[in-house]
XYZ file of C-alpha atoms in Angstrom:
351
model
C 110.421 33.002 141.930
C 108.516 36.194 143.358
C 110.100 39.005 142.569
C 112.755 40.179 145.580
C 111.457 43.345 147.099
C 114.305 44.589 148.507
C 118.253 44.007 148.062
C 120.956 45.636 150.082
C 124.090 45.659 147.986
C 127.428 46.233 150.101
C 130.287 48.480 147.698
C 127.265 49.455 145.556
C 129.048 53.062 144.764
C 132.248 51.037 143.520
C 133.482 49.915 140.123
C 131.231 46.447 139.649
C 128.462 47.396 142.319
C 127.390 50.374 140.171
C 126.610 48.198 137.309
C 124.905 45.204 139.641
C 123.327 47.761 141.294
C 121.406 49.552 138.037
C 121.158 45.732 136.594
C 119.296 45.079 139.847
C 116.948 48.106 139.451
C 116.174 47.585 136.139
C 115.033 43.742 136.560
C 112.572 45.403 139.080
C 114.204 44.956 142.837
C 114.784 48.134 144.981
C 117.820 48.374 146.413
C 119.491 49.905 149.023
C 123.763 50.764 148.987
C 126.193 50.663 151.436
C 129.189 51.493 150.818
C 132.422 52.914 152.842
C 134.135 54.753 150.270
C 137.682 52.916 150.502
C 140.012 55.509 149.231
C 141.975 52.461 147.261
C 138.675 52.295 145.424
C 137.341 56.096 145.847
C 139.469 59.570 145.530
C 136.122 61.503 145.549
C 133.176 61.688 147.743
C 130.161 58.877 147.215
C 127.869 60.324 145.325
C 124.015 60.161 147.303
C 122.823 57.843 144.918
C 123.453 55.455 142.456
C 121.050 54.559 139.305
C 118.191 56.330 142.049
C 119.779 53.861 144.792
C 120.291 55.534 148.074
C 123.868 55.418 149.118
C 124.493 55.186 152.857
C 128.182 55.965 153.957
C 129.174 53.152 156.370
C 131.799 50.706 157.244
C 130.685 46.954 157.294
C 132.424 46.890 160.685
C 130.162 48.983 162.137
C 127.627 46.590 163.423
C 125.260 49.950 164.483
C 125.037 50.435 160.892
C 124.909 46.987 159.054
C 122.031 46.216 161.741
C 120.407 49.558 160.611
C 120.768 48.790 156.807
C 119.420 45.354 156.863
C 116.351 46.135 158.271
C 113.694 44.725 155.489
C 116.483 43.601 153.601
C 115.377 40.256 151.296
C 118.576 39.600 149.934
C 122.343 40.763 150.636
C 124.717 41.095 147.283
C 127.893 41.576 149.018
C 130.503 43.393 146.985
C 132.604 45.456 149.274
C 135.862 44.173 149.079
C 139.199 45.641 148.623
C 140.494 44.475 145.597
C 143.707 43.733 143.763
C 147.393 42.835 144.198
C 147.557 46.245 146.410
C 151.294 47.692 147.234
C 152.720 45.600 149.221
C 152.306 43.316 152.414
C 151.400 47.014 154.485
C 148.250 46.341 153.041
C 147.682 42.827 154.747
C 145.929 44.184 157.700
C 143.669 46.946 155.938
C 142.674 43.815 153.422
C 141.890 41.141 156.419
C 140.146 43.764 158.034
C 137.998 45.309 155.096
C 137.024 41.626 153.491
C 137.191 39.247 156.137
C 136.353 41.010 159.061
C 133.663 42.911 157.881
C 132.516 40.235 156.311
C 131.762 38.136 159.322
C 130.206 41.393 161.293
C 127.867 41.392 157.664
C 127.344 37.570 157.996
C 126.682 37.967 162.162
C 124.088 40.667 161.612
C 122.147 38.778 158.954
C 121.872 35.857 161.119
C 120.236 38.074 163.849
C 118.162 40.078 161.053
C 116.654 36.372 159.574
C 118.199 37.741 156.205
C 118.817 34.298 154.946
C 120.096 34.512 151.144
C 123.596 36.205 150.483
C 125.223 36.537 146.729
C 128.742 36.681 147.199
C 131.311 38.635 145.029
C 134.247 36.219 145.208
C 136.946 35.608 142.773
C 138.962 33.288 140.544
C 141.857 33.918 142.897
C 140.345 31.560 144.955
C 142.082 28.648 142.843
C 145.818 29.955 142.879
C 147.151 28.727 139.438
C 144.725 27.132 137.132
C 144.321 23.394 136.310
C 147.241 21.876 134.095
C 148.237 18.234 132.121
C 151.477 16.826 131.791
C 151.481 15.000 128.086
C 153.188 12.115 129.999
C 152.060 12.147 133.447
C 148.390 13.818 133.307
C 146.570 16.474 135.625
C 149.348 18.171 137.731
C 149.269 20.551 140.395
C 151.812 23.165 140.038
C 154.190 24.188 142.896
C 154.696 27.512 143.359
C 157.020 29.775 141.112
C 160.235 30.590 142.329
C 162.317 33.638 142.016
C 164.781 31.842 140.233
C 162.850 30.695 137.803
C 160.712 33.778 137.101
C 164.477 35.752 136.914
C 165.778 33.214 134.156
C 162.329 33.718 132.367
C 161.196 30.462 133.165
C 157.750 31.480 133.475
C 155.558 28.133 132.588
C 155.044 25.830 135.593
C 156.837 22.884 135.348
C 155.397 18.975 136.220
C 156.889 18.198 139.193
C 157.538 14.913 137.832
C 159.316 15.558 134.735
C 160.567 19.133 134.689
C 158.361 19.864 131.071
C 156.084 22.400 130.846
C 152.502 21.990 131.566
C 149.635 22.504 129.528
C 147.195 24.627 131.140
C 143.568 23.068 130.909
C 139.860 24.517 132.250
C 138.953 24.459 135.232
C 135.732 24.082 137.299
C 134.536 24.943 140.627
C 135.642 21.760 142.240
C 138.980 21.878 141.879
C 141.506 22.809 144.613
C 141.382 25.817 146.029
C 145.142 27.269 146.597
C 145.127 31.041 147.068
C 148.794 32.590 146.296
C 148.137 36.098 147.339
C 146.904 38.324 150.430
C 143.861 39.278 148.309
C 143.132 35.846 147.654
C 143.251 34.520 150.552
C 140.555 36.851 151.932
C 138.845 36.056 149.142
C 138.675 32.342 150.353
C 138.457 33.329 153.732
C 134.583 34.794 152.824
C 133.922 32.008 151.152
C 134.409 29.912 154.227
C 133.119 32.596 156.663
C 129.649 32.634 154.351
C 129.782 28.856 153.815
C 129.897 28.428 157.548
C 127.059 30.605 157.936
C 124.710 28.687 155.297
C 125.476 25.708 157.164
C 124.318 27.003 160.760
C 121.913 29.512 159.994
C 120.034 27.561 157.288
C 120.523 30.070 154.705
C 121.903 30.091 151.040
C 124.865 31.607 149.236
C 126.114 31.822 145.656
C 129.348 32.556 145.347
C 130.578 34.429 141.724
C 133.872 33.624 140.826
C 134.857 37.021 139.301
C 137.607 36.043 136.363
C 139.034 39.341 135.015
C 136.459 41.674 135.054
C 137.150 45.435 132.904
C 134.541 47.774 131.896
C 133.383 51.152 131.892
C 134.048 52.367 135.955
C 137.382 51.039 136.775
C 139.158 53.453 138.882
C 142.474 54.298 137.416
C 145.921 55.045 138.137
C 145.854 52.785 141.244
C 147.723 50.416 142.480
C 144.702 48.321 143.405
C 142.946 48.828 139.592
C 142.744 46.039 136.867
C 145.182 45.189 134.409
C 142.893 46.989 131.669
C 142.470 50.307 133.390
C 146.693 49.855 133.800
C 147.058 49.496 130.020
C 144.577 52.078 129.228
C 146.081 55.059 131.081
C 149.429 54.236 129.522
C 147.910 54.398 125.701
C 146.106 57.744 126.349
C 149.342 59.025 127.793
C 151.050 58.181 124.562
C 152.668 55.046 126.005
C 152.911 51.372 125.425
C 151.156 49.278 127.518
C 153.868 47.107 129.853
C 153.070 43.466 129.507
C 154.946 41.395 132.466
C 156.319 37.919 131.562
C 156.092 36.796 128.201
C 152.669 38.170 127.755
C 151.481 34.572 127.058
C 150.291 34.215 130.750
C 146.428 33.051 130.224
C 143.251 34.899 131.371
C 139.715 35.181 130.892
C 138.487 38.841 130.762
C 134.975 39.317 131.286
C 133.111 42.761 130.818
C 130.924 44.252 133.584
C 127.968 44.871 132.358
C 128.295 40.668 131.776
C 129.436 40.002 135.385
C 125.889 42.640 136.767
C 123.632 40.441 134.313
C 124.720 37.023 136.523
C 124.446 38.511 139.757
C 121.164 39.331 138.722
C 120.805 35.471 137.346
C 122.329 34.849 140.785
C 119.428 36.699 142.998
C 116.817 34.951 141.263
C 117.515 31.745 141.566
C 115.789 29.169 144.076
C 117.704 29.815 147.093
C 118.506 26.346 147.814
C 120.179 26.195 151.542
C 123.699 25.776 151.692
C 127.131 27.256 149.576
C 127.315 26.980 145.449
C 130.393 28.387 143.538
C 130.224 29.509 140.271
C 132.837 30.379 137.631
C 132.043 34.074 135.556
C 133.567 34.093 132.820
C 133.271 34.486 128.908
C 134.325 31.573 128.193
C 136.810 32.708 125.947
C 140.006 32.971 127.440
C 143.046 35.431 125.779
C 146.526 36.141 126.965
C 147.555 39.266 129.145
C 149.159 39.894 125.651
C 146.468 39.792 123.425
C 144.156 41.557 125.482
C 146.556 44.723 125.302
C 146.811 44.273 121.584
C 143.376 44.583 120.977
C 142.867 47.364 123.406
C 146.226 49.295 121.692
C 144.693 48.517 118.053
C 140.953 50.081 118.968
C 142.699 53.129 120.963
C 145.249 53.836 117.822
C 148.427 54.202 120.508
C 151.421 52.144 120.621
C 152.499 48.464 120.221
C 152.514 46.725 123.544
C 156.178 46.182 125.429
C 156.549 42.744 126.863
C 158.744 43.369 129.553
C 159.584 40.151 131.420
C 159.042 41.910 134.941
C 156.698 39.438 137.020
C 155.089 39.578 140.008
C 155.453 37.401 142.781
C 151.583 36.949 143.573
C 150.749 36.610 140.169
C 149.940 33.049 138.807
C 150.604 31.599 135.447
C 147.428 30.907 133.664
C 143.671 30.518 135.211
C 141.330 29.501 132.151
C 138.038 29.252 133.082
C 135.108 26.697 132.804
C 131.539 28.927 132.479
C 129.826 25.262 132.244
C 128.258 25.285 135.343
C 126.833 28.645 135.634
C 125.292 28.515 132.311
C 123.186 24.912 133.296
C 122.294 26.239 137.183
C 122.112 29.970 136.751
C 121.615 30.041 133.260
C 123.932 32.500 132.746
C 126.584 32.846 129.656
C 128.537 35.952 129.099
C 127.776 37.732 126.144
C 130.308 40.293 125.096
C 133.577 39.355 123.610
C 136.948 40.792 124.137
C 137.424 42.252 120.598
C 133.723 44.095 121.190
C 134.236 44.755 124.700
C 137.344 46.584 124.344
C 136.408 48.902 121.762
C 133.666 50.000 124.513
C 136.326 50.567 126.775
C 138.428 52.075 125.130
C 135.868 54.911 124.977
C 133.751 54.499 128.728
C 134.642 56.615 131.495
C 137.047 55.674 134.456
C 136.647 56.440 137.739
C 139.299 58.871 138.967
């Protein structure tokens, strides 16, 4: 494929669109930001550029100004999103309205500006709990945790049939999607919204499957922040990380710089009309547990607490299948957790 000439990337000033954004300059695209400095993701002003990218200061929902930033615009990486498990359901409006909302004005404008490609930052919330196996009665979908159970510390899903716990297995793109959250179901809201859009307007989207992504850049001390930025403010205050459940609950943490490289892989490949979905991940799935072991053990601080607090939006385990992604996009993540926590450990957070 020629090489794209010019990429608008939407939350390129934030956490993930800083390092897709330099990824994207330095495989030779120019690209333009736009960004509307969410105070959930930003306590300080945007900076005017990022990696030499121009940052314009804009809210998707303003059509005046998505129309305006499009203009010669190749390719759309849409990251602007407001992320995370938030506070509370106060937040449900300023989520539907940030990620779905301005995602259709985005989608609307694009159809008007003949700006026919989109790569889409979507996430492995998408899926609700992961894919499990009974030993007796094969795949099972999960019903949804109770109180009850989550209070006794009865935190694996049960088979409906039989009562034992499941066995969580990988899974891949096609299974069912089930979000459990307000965040996630924006997140499948844009999926639709941009599928919808392929299918009318001709045009093609990829849709990344973000599974836990941590790196240098996560904002801390938020309640919208990842899990790793979480642990990693309690070690340098002396403290030990807080691990809900039983710390067994299953993940698969994937470092930034891995998660800029395939939307990169993303942008360059063929385009084809229509909606694709594609699992990033390392491959290499670790507990909630493990992961704040490892980033305790390279920081020097204290032993991890396993609390058994929960979370009512939180699932069980999602373990990830990078399969497809590696044949179509032929992308594979390349840092593991071991390595990529000892980088973070060190990187700087965004305040």
């Amino acid at each position: 494929m020629a090489a794209v000439t010019h990429v608008l990337v939407t939350g390129g000033a934030g956490f993930i669109g800083t390092h897709v954004t330099a990824a994207l300059l330095a495989a030779g695209h120019s690209v333009t930001i736009l960004d509307s400095g969410h105070p959930a993701a930003h306590r300080e002003p945007l900076p005017a550029t990022v990696a030499g990218a121009t940052v314009r200061i804009a809210d998707l929902r303003d059509r005046d100004a998505v129309v305006d930033a499009l203009r010669g615009v190749d390719v759309v990486v849409h990251q602007a999103a407001m992320v995370g498990m938030g506070v509370d359901l106060a937040d449900l409006p300023d989520y539907v309205g940030s990620n779905d909302l301005a995602t259709a004005v985005l989608l609307a404008e694009m159809a008007q500006a003949q700006v026919r490609r989109l790569v889409l930052a979507s996430s492995m919330v998408v899926y609700g709990e992961g894919s499990y196996a009974c030993p007796d009665h094969g795949p099972q979908r999960p019903p949804v945790r109770t109180t009850v159970d989550l209070e006794a510390g009865q935190f694996e899903p049960p088979c409906p049939v039989c009562r034992v716990p499941l066995v969580p297995v990988t899974i891949g793109e096609d299974a069912r999607l089930e979000p459990r959250s307000v965040y996630a179901a924006t997140k499948l809201a844009q999926e639709h919204l941009s599928a919808a859009w392929a299918r009318q307007s001709g045009g093609s989207v990829v849709a990344l499957r973000y599974h836990n992504v941590y790196g240098p850049g996560m904002p801390r001390d938020t309640p919208y922040s990842g899990v790793a930025a979480i642990f990693r403010s309690a070690l340098e205050a002396g403290r030990a990380p807080r691990v809900f459940e039983d710390g067994r609950q299953r993940r698969d943490f994937v470092h930034v710089t891995d998660v800029a490289r395939a939307n990169v892989a993303a942008l360059e490949a063929t385009g084809t009309p229509g909606f694709s979905a594609y699992n990033i991940a390392s491959g290499r799935p670790a507990t909630v547990g493990d992961m704040a072991r490892a980033l305790a053990d390279v920081m020097a601080g204290p032993a991890p607490v396993v609390t058994g607090e929960f979370r009512l939006g939180d699932v069980r385990h999602v373990v990830a299948s990078p399969d497809r992604a590696a044949r179509e996009l032929g992308f594979s993540a390349g840092i593991d957790l071991r390595t990529g926590m000892a980088d973070f450990a060190a990187a700087e957070l965004r305040a």
